[in-house]
PDB file of C-alpha atoms in Angstrom:
ATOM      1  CA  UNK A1256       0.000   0.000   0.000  1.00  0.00           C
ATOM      2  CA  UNK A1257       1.328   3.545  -0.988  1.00  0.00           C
ATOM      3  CA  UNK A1258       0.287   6.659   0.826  1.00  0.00           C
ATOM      4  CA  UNK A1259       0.964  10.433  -0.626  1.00  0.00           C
ATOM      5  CA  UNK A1260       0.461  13.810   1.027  1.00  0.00           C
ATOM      6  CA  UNK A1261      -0.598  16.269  -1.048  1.00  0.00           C
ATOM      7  CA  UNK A1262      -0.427  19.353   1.119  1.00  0.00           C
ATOM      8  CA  UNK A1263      -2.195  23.343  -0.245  1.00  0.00           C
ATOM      9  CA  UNK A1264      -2.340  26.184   1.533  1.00  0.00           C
ATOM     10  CA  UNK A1265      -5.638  25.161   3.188  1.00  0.00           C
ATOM     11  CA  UNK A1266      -6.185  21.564   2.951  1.00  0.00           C
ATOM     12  CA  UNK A1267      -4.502  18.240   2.660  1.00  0.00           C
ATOM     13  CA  UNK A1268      -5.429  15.624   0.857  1.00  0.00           C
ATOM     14  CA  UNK A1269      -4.392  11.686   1.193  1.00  0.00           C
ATOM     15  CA  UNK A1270      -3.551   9.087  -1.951  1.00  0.00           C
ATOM     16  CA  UNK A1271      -3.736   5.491  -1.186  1.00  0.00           C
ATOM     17  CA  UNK A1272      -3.084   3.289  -4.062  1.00  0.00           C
ATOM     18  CA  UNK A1273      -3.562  -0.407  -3.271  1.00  0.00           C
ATOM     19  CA  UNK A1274      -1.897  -3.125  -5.650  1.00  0.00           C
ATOM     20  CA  UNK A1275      -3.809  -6.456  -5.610  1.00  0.00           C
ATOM     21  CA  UNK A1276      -2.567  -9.259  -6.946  1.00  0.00           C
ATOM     22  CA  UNK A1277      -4.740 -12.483  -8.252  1.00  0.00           C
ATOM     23  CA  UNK A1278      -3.286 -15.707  -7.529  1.00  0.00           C
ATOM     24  CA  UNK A1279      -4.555 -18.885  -9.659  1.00  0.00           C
ATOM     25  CA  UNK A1280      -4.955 -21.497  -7.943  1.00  0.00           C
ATOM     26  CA  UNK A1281      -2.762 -24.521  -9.309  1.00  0.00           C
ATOM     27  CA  UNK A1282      -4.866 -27.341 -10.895  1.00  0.00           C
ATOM     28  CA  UNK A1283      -4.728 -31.242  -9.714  1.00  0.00           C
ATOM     29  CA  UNK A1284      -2.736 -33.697 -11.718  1.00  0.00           C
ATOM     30  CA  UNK A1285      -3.475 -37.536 -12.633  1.00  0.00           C
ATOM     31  CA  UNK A1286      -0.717 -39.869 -13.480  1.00  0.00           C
ATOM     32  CA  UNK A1287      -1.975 -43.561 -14.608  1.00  0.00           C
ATOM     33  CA  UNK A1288       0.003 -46.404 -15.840  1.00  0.00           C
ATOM     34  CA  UNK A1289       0.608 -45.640 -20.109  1.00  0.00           C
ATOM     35  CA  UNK A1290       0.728 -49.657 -20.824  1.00  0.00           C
ATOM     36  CA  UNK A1291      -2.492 -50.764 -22.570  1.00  0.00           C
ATOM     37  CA  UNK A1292      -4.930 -52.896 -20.815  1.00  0.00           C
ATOM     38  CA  UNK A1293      -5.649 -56.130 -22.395  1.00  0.00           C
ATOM     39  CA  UNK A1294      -9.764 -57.609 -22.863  1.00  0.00           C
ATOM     40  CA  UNK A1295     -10.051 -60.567 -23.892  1.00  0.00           C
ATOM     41  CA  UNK A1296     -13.585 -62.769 -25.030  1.00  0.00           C
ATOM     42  CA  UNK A1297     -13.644 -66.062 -26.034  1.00  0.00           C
ATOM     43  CA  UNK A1298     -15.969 -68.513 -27.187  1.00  0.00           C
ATOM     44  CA  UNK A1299     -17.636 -70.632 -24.751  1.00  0.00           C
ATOM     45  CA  UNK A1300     -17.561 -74.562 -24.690  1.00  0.00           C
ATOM     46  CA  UNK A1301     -20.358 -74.894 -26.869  1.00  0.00           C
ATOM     47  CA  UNK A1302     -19.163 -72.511 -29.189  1.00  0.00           C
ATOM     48  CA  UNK A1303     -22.757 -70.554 -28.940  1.00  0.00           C
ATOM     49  CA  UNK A1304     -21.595 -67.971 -26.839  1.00  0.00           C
ATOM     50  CA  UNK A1305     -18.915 -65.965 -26.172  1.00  0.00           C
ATOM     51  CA  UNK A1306     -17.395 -65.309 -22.929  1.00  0.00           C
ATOM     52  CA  UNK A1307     -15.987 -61.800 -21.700  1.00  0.00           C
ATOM     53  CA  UNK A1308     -12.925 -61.287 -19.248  1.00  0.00           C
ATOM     54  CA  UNK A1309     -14.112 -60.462 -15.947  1.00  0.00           C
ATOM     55  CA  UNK A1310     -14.327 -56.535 -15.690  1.00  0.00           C
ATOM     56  CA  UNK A1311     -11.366 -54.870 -15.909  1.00  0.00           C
ATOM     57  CA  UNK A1312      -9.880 -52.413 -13.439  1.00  0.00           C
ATOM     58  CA  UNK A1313      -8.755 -49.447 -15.422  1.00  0.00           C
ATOM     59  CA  UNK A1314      -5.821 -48.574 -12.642  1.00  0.00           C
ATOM     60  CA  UNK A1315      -3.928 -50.038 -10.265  1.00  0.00           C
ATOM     61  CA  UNK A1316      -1.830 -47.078  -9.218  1.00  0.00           C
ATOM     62  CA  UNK A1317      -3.665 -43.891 -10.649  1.00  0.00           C
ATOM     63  CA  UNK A1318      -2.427 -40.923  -8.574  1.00  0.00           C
ATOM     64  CA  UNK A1319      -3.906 -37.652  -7.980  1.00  0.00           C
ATOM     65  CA  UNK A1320      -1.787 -34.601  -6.996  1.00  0.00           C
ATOM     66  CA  UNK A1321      -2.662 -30.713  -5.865  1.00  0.00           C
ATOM     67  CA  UNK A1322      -0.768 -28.381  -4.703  1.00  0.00           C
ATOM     68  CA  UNK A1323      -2.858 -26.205  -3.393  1.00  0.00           C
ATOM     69  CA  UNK A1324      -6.025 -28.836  -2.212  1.00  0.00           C
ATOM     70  CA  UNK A1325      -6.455 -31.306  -0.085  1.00  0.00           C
ATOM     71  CA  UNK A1326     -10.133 -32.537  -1.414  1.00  0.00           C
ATOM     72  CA  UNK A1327     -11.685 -33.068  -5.097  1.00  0.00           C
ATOM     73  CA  UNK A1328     -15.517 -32.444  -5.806  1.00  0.00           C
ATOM     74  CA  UNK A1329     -15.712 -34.902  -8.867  1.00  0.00           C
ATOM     75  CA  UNK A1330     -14.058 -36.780 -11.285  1.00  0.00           C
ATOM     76  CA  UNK A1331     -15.410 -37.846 -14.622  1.00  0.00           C
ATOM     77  CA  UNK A1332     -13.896 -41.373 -16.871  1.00  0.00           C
ATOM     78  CA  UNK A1333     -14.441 -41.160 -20.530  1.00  0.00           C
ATOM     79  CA  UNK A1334     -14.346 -43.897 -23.472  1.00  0.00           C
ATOM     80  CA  UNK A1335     -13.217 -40.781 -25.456  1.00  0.00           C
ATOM     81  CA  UNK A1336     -11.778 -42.803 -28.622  1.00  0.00           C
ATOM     82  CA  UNK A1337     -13.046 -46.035 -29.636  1.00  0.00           C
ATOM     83  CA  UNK A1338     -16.629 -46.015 -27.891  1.00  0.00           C
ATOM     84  CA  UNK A1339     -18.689 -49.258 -28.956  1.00  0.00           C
ATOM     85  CA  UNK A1340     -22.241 -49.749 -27.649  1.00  0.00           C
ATOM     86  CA  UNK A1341     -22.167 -52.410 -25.279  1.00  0.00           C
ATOM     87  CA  UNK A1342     -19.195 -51.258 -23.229  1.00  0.00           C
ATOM     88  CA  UNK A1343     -19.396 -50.220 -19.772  1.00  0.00           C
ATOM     89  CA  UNK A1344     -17.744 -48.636 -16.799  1.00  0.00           C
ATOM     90  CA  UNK A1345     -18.415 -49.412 -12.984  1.00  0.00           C
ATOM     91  CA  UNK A1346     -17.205 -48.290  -9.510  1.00  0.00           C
ATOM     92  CA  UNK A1347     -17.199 -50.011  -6.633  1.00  0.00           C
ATOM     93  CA  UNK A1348     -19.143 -47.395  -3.604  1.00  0.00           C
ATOM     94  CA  UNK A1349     -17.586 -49.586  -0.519  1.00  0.00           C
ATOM     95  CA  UNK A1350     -14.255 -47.870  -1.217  1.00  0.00           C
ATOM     96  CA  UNK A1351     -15.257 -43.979  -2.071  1.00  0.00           C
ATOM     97  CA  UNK A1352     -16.924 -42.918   1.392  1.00  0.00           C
ATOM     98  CA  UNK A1353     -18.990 -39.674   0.031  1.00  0.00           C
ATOM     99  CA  UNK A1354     -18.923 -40.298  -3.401  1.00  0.00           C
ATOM    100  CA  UNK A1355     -21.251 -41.460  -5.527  1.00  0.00           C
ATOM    101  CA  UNK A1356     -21.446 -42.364  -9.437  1.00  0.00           C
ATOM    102  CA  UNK A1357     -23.261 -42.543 -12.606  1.00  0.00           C
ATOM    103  CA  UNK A1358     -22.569 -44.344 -16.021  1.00  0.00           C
ATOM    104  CA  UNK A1359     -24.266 -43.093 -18.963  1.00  0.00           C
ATOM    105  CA  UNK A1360     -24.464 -45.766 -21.361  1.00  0.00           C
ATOM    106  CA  UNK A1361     -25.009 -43.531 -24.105  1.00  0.00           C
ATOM    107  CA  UNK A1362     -22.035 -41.574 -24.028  1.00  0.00           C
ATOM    108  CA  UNK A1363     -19.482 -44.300 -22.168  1.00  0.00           C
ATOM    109  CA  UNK A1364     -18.830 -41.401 -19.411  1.00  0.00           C
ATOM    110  CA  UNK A1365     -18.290 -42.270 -15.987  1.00  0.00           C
ATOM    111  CA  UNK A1366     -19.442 -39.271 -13.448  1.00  0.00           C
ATOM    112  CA  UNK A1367     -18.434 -39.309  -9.973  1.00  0.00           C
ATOM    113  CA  UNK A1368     -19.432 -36.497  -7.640  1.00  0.00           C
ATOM    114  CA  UNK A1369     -18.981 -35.469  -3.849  1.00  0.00           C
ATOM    115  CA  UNK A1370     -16.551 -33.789  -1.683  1.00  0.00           C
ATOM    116  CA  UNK A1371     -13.926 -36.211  -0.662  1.00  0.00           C
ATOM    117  CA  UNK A1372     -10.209 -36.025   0.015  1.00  0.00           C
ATOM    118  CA  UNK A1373      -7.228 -36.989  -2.956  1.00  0.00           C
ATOM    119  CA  UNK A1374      -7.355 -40.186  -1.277  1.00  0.00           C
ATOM    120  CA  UNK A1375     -10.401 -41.319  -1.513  1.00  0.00           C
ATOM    121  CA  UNK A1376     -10.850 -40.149  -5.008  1.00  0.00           C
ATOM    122  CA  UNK A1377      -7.609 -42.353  -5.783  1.00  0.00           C
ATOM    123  CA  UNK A1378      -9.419 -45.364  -4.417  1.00  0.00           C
ATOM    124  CA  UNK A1379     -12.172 -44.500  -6.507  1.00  0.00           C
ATOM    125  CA  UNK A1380     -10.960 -44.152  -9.613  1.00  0.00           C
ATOM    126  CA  UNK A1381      -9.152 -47.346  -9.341  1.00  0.00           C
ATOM    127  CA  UNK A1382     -11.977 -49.396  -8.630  1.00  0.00           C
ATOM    128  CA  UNK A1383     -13.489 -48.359 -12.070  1.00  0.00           C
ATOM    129  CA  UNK A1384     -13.477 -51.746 -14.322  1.00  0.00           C
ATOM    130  CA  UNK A1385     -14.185 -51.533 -18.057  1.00  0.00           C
ATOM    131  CA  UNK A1386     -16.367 -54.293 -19.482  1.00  0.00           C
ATOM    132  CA  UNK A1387     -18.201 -54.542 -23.023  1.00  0.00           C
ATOM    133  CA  UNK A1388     -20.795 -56.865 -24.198  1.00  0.00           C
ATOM    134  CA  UNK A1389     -20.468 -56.070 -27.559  1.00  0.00           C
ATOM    135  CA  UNK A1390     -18.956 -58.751 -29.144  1.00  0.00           C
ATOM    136  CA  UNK A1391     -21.472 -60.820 -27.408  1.00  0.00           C
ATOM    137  CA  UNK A1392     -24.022 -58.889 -28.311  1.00  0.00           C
ATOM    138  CA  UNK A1393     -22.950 -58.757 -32.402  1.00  0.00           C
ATOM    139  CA  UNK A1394     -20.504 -62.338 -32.614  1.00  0.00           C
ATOM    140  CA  UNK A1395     -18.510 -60.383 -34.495  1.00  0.00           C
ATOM    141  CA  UNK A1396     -14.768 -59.088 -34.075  1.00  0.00           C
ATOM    142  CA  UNK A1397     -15.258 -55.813 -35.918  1.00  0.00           C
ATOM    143  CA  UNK A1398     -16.229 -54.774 -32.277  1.00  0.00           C
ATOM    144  CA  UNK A1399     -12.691 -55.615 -31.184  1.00  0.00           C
ATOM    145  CA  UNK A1400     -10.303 -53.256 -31.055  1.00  0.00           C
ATOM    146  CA  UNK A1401      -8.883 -50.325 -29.362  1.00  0.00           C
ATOM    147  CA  UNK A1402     -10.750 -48.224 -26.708  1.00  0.00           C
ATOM    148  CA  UNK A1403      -9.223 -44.857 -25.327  1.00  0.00           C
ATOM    149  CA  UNK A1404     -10.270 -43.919 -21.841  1.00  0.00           C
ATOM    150  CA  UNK A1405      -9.732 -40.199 -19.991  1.00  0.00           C
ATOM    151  CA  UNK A1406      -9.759 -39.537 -16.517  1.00  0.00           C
ATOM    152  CA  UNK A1407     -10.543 -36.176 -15.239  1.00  0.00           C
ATOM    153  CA  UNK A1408     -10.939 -34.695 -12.277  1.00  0.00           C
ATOM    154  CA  UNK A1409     -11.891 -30.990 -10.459  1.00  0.00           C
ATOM    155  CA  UNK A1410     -10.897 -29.696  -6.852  1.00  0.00           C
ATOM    156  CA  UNK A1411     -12.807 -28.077  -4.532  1.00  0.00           C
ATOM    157  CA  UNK A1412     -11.330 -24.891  -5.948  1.00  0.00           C
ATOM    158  CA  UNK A1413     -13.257 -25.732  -9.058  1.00  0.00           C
ATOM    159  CA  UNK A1414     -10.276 -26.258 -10.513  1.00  0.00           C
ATOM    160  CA  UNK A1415     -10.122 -28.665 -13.173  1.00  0.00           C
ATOM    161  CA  UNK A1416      -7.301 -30.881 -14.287  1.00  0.00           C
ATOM    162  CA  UNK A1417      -5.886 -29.135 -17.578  1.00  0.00           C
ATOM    163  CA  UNK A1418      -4.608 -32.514 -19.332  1.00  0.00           C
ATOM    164  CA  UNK A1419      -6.539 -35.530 -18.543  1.00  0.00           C
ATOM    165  CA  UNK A1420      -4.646 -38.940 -18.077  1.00  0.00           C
ATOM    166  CA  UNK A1421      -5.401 -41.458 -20.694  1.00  0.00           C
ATOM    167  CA  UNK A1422      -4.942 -45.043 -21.062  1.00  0.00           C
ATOM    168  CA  UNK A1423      -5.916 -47.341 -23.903  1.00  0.00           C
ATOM    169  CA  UNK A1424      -7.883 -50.580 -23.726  1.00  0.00           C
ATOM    170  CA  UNK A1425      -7.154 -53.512 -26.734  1.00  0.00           C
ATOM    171  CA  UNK A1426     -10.426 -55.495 -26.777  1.00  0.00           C
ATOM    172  CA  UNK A1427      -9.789 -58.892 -28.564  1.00  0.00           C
ATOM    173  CA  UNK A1428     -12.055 -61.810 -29.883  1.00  0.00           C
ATOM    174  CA  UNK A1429     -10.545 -65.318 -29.455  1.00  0.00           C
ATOM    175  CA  UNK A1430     -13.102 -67.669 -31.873  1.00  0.00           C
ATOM    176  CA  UNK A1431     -11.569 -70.978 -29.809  1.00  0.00           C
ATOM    177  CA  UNK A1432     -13.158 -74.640 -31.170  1.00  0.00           C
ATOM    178  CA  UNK A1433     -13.591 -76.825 -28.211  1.00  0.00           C
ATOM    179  CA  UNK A1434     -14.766 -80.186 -28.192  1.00  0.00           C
ATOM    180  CA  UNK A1435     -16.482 -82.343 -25.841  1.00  0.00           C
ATOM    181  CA  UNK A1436     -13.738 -83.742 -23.814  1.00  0.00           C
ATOM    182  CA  UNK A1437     -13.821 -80.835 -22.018  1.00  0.00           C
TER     183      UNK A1437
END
C-alpha cells in the first residue's frame, strides 16, 4: 500500500493506491500407468456364446496430486476414442466414502461427484473396471479393437485438471473350437 500527502495552503489531501494481486490457484494432476490394458472374449464350450474377461480395473496405481487442495468435488472417466455400444464402466461405492457415481451408457462417461479427500478419489478411480458386451451382443470381431479412456478430475477450488490422463484398452475376440472332452 502507498500513501501520498498532497499538502495546499488550506487543505490536505491523502492518496492510497492499493496493488492487488490475483493468484490462480494450481490445478490437480493424474498420473496412470501408459501400458495398454488387455480384454479378452472367447468362445464358450459350446461354441454358442462368447465369454468376456471379468471386468477390468482401469488402474492399479492412478495418482492424484494438488498443490494447493487437499479434497476433489468430482471426477469424470471417458471412453473418449473407440466407444462401442455395449461397453461399460463401474465403480465399486464400498471404497469412495462420500462419493457417488453414474454411467451413462449412451455416451461411455463415468461421473463421480462429492466432496472427498485426494485419497479417496484415488481409491475411486481405481476401482473403475471396463467391461463390453459387444462382441457378445454382435458375434462379431469388428467390435474388437482399441478403446481410449480419460480420466478427469476438479478440486474443490473448481479447478479442473488441464490434461486428462489417458490409457488405452485392446479389446480382442478369441473364436476358440472346443470339443467335448472338455
Amino acid at each position: 500500500m502507498n500513501f501520498g500527502l498532497v499538502s495546499q495552503p488550506f487543505f490536505s489531501i491523502i492518496i492510497y493506491s492499493i496493488i492487488a494481486t490475483v493468484v490462480k490457484s494450481a490445478p490437480p494432476v493424474i498420473t496412470i500407468e501408459t501400458d495398454p490394458l488387455q480384454f479378452s472374449c472367447y468362445q464358450d464350450k459350446q461354441n454358442t456364446a462368447i465369454v468376456n474377461d471379468t471386468p477390468l480395473p482401469i488402474s492399479s496405481s492412478l495418482t492424484i496430486t494438488d498443490a494447493d487442495s487437499t479434497s476433489l468435488s468430482s471426477a469424470q472417466v471417458s471412453i473418449t476414442s473407440g466407444f462401442t455400444p455395449g461397453d461399460s464402466l463401474a465403480f465399486d461405492a464400498t471404497y469412495s466414502g462420500s462419493i457417488t457415481g453414474q454411467y451413462n451408457a449412451a455416451t461411455g462417461v463415468m461421473s463421480l461427484t462429492g466432496t472427498a479427500s485426494l485419497s479417496d478419489y484415488e481409491m475411486a478411480l481405481r476401482s473403475v473396471t471396463f467391461d463390453t458386451t459387444a462382441p457378445l451382443e454382435h458375434f462379431d470381431p469388428v467390435y474388437d479393437g482399441s478403446r481410449t479412456l480419460s480420466v478427469g478430475v476438479v478440486d474443490d477450488s473448481a479447478e479442473s485438471s488441464i490434461v486428462p490422463a489417458t490409457r488405452n484398452i485392446d479389446v480382442s475376440t478369441a473364436y476358440r473350437v472346443f470339443t467335448d472332452a472338455w
